[in-house]
Structures are given as structure tokens and as C-alpha cells.
Amino acid sequence: MKLPVYLDYNATTPLDPRVLDAMLPYLTDKFGNAASRNHVYGWEAEEAVERARRKVATVINAGTKEIVFTSGATESDNVAIKGVVEMYGRRDGADRKDHIITQVTEHKAVIDTCTYLQQQGWDVTFLPVDRTGMIDLEELSQAITDRTLLVTIMHGNNEIGTLQPIAGIGRLCKRRGVLFHTDATQSFGKVPIDVEEMGIDLLSLSAHKIYGPKGIGCLYVRRRNPRVRLAIQMHGGGHERNMRSGTLNVPGIVGLGKAAELSVESMEEESRRLTALRDRLSESIMGQLEDVTLNGHPVHRLPNTVNLSFAYVEGESLMMEMNDVAVSSGSACTSASLEPSFVLRALGVSDDLAHGSIRFSLGRLTTTEEVDHTTGRVVSAVRRLREMSPLYEMAKEGVDLSKVDWHAGTG
Ligand SMILES: *Cc1c(COP(=O)(O)O)cnc(C)c1O
């Protein structure tokens, strides 16, 4: 067993050796520019790009001309949201289209893009989520007006794993004539996605979350019913049907194609295996420790993700106590800051509990041995920290901590 145990697959994944093998020729001998039309170097690069395009498109039931390669999901989210707003938005007149709907637990790539647009004068609705991280379809329906031009709601959440009711959102958007974008970076390759069945108009994904290389992803852009057009965000040579100029990252694209193909091949089996390991981890921890709660939806959740709150302990101390396990804490997500996770806050988790939360995200290389090692480390670390916690002692003596006047006697 390699230490530290890596249980942070939602942050990034290792490159699958089969993906590296597929990429290598395009980093060495086959180095051509896919836009070179006059020689075999260009042709073989272009052919490789088109093969990869077909592989990615197949996974989501899209056409090859609907795939636009980008540098990753952050770029895809930006291109989709700003591209739609600049193409279709109108901020004055009786037929104004100036309204975007998103929700509070989106990835920062979506939240910050929407906040930026809000600062530019566009009207943005951030829908709330319930305790499990789900939006309410009825609430979404009521939020849509004649002025709404885009709904952007993620598929699988990166911190808690909750899967939004994408097909329901898609149907609603179709019926109301509103474009629908989804950030599917965490769900792509882990759960089935069908852009036709789910009524998706735009979809973002990234290779490095599915055992592909970093710095490559794509945006699905619907071509029929309706044909979605995007205002150009990157001007230049007109690559990718003029939606994203810049010399194509051929090895990256080949890697994304291979990673997508491998993910779909193993999806069913991998999903079953990871769900079992994920549940083994949480059930074993919760069986040995009290005051542990699950964050996220108990059922509609990514197969590899489990986010737990440990009352009376502090996430950073917990991570230090179990330093041979690589996980994410509920306060480290915006890295440098020690703000509690905005996602957990949005669920109504208290700041104290959010600080004592850990995200375990499992993946292709995770073994039962690693899960059991992690369980042991978590249980002993939490016990040790609680033994040192005056709060825990008070709670065990029956003191209602929510009623304690912490300032009494300080004069
Ligand atoms: C990782 C992630 C992103 C960012 O992807 P990059 O390719 O690293 O830009 C966006 N959205 C979600 C949900 C993610 O998990």
C-alpha cells in the first residue's frame, strides 16, 4: 500500500498508463499541427483529434461537430456562460433577455463567472439547495421568467457528490424556451449522461478528473433543436468552428478521448465497486464513532464521494492527525483561506461542523485495504482529538452547547 493513501480523486486523478501510451506518439514523432493542411504531419494530427472527438461525443450521445476542445472545465464554463449571455443577452427594451439562473453549490468556475456578470449589470438568481444539496424543480420553474436566457446547474457536486435532477431541469428548460448548461466535470465517466434524453444544450467536462491529462477539456454545444451559438471568447485563427481559437493540444485531446473511452468501458463495474467501497468507509466510520453526519444526498450521489462532518473536532487538526491519508477538509476548499466551505454552508451545516468535515473521494486505484486503513486512522484521530476537547466533554456531560453563554463572566 502506497502512503499517503490518496482519497482526493475529485481534486484530480492520476493519468491512466493506457492514456499515457495513447498520448506518447503525439508528444514525439506525430507532433504535427492539426491545422496544417499541406502535409502528412498535419493530417495525422487532425485524424487523431477527430478520433478523440468521436470518442468523447459517443459517451454523451452527441455529434462530433458539437464538441469544442478547451483547456478544461473552467474555460468551458466561462465560454458557455459568457458566450450565451453575449450572444443572446439584451439589457433593455420590452423584450429584455438579461436573466441567468444558477444555484449556490456550483463550482467556483460557474459561481464566479455568474458573479462577474452580475457586477456587469446582468440579473442572476442563485437558487438555494435543501439539506441534501438538491435544488427544487418547482422553485426553478418559478424563477424562470420571459427575461431568462440561461439556466446553469451542475450535474455532480465536487464536494458532496449530490447529483442534481438534470433530466427534469432539461425538460423544464426546453418547455420554457431557456438554454440549459451543465457542469458535468464530476459526473462525466462516472454516471451515464445523454444530452438528448436529458435536454442539455451545453455541457462542460475535463480530462484530469477521469484519469486523463491536466489542461484539456471540452464544451458540448448543441447544433440542433435549437442550434446554440456562442459569442467568441478567444479570438484568433478560427479553430473549433470559431468557438475557441488556438492551436489544438493534440496529445491532450488524444488523452481525453482515450480517458473517456476507458471510463465508459468500465463505468458500470467501477460504479458498483466504488459505491461498495464508499459505503464500507462511511458505514465503518459511523459504526465506530458517534456524532458523525453525512453531507450530501444519501442516494442521488456520485458513486465515489462521501463527505462526513465530525462534531467537536476541527478539520485541519483532523487532517494533521491522519497525515498518511490525502483527503480534503471542509475548510480548505478555497485553499489559502480557512473559511468554512460555502457548499456545506449552503446546506445549512453550521460553521463549526463545516470546519470538522472531510471529503473522501475514491477512484480507480482505491483498494479495500486503503479504505480500511483510512477508517482506522479517522476513528483513532477523531477519538484522540475529542479526548482533548472541552466541548466534547461538556456535551457528554449533558450540557446543551447551543445554550451556553460563552461570554458570561468575562466582564
Ligand atoms: C475540477 C472541476 C472544475 C474545473 O476543472 P478544470 O479542468 O480543472 O478547470 C470545474 N467544475 C467542477 C465541478 C470540477 O470538479
mmCIF file with all atom_site columns, N, CA and C in Angstrom, residues 68-72 75 79 215 232-249:
data_model
loop_
_atom_site.group_PDB
_atom_site.id
_atom_site.type_symbol
_atom_site.label_atom_id
_atom_site.label_alt_id
_atom_site.label_comp_id
_atom_site.label_asym_id
_atom_site.label_entity_id
_atom_site.label_seq_id
_atom_site.pdbx_PDB_ins_code
_atom_site.Cartn_x
_atom_site.Cartn_y
_atom_site.Cartn_z
_atom_site.occupancy
_atom_site.B_iso_or_equiv
_atom_site.pdbx_formal_charge
_atom_site.auth_seq_id
_atom_site.auth_comp_id
_atom_site.auth_asym_id
_atom_site.auth_atom_id
_atom_site.pdbx_PDB_model_num
ATOM 1  N N  . VAL A 1 68  ? -16.341 21.028 -28.654 1.00 0.00 ? 68  VAL A N  1
ATOM 2  C CA . VAL A 1 68  ? -15.339 22.091 -28.792 1.00 0.00 ? 68  VAL A CA 1
ATOM 3  C C  . VAL A 1 68  ? -14.273 21.863 -27.724 1.00 0.00 ? 68  VAL A C  1
ATOM 4  N N  . PHE A 1 69  ? -13.037 21.623 -28.151 1.00 0.00 ? 69  PHE A N  1
ATOM 5  C CA . PHE A 1 69  ? -11.975 21.387 -27.164 1.00 0.00 ? 69  PHE A CA 1
ATOM 6  C C  . PHE A 1 69  ? -11.521 22.700 -26.523 1.00 0.00 ? 69  PHE A C  1
ATOM 7  N N  . THR A 1 70  ? -11.289 22.631 -25.220 1.00 0.00 ? 70  THR A N  1
ATOM 8  C CA . THR A 1 70  ? -10.861 23.794 -24.439 1.00 0.00 ? 70  THR A CA 1
ATOM 9  C C  . THR A 1 70  ? -9.701  23.371 -23.532 1.00 0.00 ? 70  THR A C  1
ATOM 10 N N  . SER A 1 71  ? -9.279  24.264 -22.645 1.00 0.00 ? 71  SER A N  1
ATOM 11 C CA . SER A 1 71  ? -8.180  23.929 -21.728 1.00 0.00 ? 71  SER A CA 1
ATOM 12 C C  . SER A 1 71  ? -8.681  23.235 -20.470 1.00 0.00 ? 71  SER A C  1
ATOM 13 N N  . GLY A 1 72  ? -9.986  23.036 -20.350 1.00 0.00 ? 72  GLY A N  1
ATOM 14 C CA . GLY A 1 72  ? -10.517 22.377 -19.155 1.00 0.00 ? 72  GLY A CA 1
ATOM 15 C C  . GLY A 1 72  ? -11.904 22.895 -18.825 1.00 0.00 ? 72  GLY A C  1
ATOM 16 N N  . GLU A 1 75  ? -12.498 26.782 -18.312 1.00 0.00 ? 75  GLU A N  1
ATOM 17 C CA . GLU A 1 75  ? -12.670 27.519 -19.564 1.00 0.00 ? 75  GLU A CA 1
ATOM 18 C C  . GLU A 1 75  ? -14.022 27.202 -20.196 1.00 0.00 ? 75  GLU A C  1
ATOM 19 N N  . VAL A 1 79  ? -16.698 29.932 -21.308 1.00 0.00 ? 79  VAL A N  1
ATOM 20 C CA . VAL A 1 79  ? -17.079 30.080 -22.713 1.00 0.00 ? 79  VAL A CA 1
ATOM 21 C C  . VAL A 1 79  ? -18.592 29.901 -22.866 1.00 0.00 ? 79  VAL A C  1
ATOM 22 N N  . GLY A 1 215 ? -5.243  20.243 -18.089 1.00 0.00 ? 215 GLY A N  1
ATOM 23 C CA . GLY A 1 215 ? -5.153  21.293 -19.107 1.00 0.00 ? 215 GLY A CA 1
ATOM 24 C C  . GLY A 1 215 ? -5.885  20.980 -20.397 1.00 0.00 ? 215 GLY A C  1
ATOM 25 N N  . ILE A 1 232 ? -17.816 34.776 -29.403 1.00 0.00 ? 232 ILE A N  1
ATOM 26 C CA . ILE A 1 232 ? -16.422 34.328 -29.319 1.00 0.00 ? 232 ILE A CA 1
ATOM 27 C C  . ILE A 1 232 ? -15.759 34.881 -28.063 1.00 0.00 ? 232 ILE A C  1
ATOM 28 N N  . GLN A 1 233 ? -15.099 34.014 -27.303 1.00 0.00 ? 233 GLN A N  1
ATOM 29 C CA . GLN A 1 233 ? -14.354 34.456 -26.120 1.00 0.00 ? 233 GLN A CA 1
ATOM 30 C C  . GLN A 1 233 ? -12.856 34.504 -26.404 1.00 0.00 ? 233 GLN A C  1
ATOM 31 N N  . MET A 1 234 ? -12.401 33.691 -27.370 1.00 0.00 ? 234 MET A N  1
ATOM 32 C CA . MET A 1 234 ? -10.971 33.666 -27.714 1.00 0.00 ? 234 MET A CA 1
ATOM 33 C C  . MET A 1 234 ? -10.845 33.924 -29.215 1.00 0.00 ? 234 MET A C  1
ATOM 34 N N  . HIS A 1 235 ? -10.439 35.131 -29.566 1.00 0.00 ? 235 HIS A N  1
ATOM 35 C CA . HIS A 1 235 ? -10.318 35.481 -30.983 1.00 0.00 ? 235 HIS A CA 1
ATOM 36 C C  . HIS A 1 235 ? -8.983  35.006 -31.529 1.00 0.00 ? 235 HIS A C  1
ATOM 37 N N  . GLY A 1 236 ? -8.968  34.646 -32.795 1.00 0.00 ? 236 GLY A N  1
ATOM 38 C CA . GLY A 1 236 ? -7.710  34.191 -33.394 1.00 0.00 ? 236 GLY A CA 1
ATOM 39 C C  . GLY A 1 236 ? -7.959  33.420 -34.680 1.00 0.00 ? 236 GLY A C  1
ATOM 40 N N  . GLY A 1 237 ? -7.274  32.300 -34.824 1.00 0.00 ? 237 GLY A N  1
ATOM 41 C CA . GLY A 1 237 ? -7.259  31.562 -36.079 1.00 0.00 ? 237 GLY A CA 1
ATOM 42 C C  . GLY A 1 237 ? -8.560  30.868 -36.475 1.00 0.00 ? 237 GLY A C  1
ATOM 43 N N  . GLY A 1 238 ? -9.587  30.951 -35.627 1.00 0.00 ? 238 GLY A N  1
ATOM 44 C CA . GLY A 1 238 ? -10.874 30.365 -36.005 1.00 0.00 ? 238 GLY A CA 1
ATOM 45 C C  . GLY A 1 238 ? -10.955 28.868 -35.813 1.00 0.00 ? 238 GLY A C  1
ATOM 46 N N  . HIS A 1 239 ? -10.124 28.306 -34.946 1.00 0.00 ? 239 HIS A N  1
ATOM 47 C CA . HIS A 1 239 ? -10.187 26.863 -34.682 1.00 0.00 ? 239 HIS A CA 1
ATOM 48 C C  . HIS A 1 239 ? -11.507 26.510 -34.004 1.00 0.00 ? 239 HIS A C  1
ATOM 49 N N  . GLU A 1 240 ? -11.815 25.212 -34.003 1.00 0.00 ? 240 GLU A N  1
ATOM 50 C CA . GLU A 1 240 ? -13.011 24.709 -33.304 1.00 0.00 ? 240 GLU A CA 1
ATOM 51 C C  . GLU A 1 240 ? -14.276 25.457 -33.731 1.00 0.00 ? 240 GLU A C  1
ATOM 52 N N  . ARG A 1 241 ? -14.491 25.504 -35.027 1.00 0.00 ? 241 ARG A N  1
ATOM 53 C CA . ARG A 1 241 ? -15.654 26.199 -35.593 1.00 0.00 ? 241 ARG A CA 1
ATOM 54 C C  . ARG A 1 241 ? -15.799 27.606 -35.043 1.00 0.00 ? 241 ARG A C  1
ATOM 55 N N  . ASN A 1 242 ? -14.653 28.258 -34.908 1.00 0.00 ? 242 ASN A N  1
ATOM 56 C CA . ASN A 1 242 ? -14.566 29.653 -34.482 1.00 0.00 ? 242 ASN A CA 1
ATOM 57 C C  . ASN A 1 242 ? -15.037 29.871 -33.049 1.00 0.00 ? 242 ASN A C  1
ATOM 58 N N  . MET A 1 243 ? -15.223 28.781 -32.288 1.00 0.00 ? 243 MET A N  1
ATOM 59 C CA . MET A 1 243 ? -15.682 28.960 -30.921 1.00 0.00 ? 243 MET A CA 1
ATOM 60 C C  . MET A 1 243 ? -14.526 28.989 -29.932 1.00 0.00 ? 243 MET A C  1
ATOM 61 N N  . ARG A 1 244 ? -13.332 28.570 -30.382 1.00 0.00 ? 244 ARG A N  1
ATOM 62 C CA . ARG A 1 244 ? -12.198 28.586 -29.468 1.00 0.00 ? 244 ARG A CA 1
ATOM 63 C C  . ARG A 1 244 ? -10.905 28.533 -30.274 1.00 0.00 ? 244 ARG A C  1
ATOM 64 N N  . SER A 1 245 ? -10.386 29.705 -30.593 1.00 0.00 ? 245 SER A N  1
ATOM 65 C CA . SER A 1 245 ? -9.159  29.765 -31.379 1.00 0.00 ? 245 SER A CA 1
ATOM 66 C C  . SER A 1 245 ? -7.958  29.334 -30.556 1.00 0.00 ? 245 SER A C  1
ATOM 67 N N  . GLY A 1 246 ? -6.948  28.871 -31.237 1.00 0.00 ? 246 GLY A N  1
ATOM 68 C CA . GLY A 1 246 ? -5.701  28.443 -30.590 1.00 0.00 ? 246 GLY A CA 1
ATOM 69 C C  . GLY A 1 246 ? -5.318  27.064 -31.111 1.00 0.00 ? 246 GLY A C  1
ATOM 70 N N  . THR A 1 247 ? -4.017  26.870 -31.372 1.00 0.00 ? 247 THR A N  1
ATOM 71 C CA . THR A 1 247 ? -3.526  25.588 -31.870 1.00 0.00 ? 247 THR A CA 1
ATOM 72 C C  . THR A 1 247 ? -3.982  24.455 -30.953 1.00 0.00 ? 247 THR A C  1
ATOM 73 N N  . LEU A 1 248 ? -4.538  23.412 -31.534 1.00 0.00 ? 248 LEU A N  1
ATOM 74 C CA . LEU A 1 248 ? -5.095  22.335 -30.716 1.00 0.00 ? 248 LEU A CA 1
ATOM 75 C C  . LEU A 1 248 ? -4.007  21.584 -29.963 1.00 0.00 ? 248 LEU A C  1
ATOM 76 N N  . ASN A 1 249 ? -4.328  21.249 -28.709 1.00 0.00 ? 249 ASN A N  1
ATOM 77 C CA . ASN A 1 249 ? -3.458  20.458 -27.843 1.00 0.00 ? 249 ASN A CA 1
ATOM 78 C C  . ASN A 1 249 ? -3.643  18.987 -28.225 1.00 0.00 ? 249 ASN A C  1
#
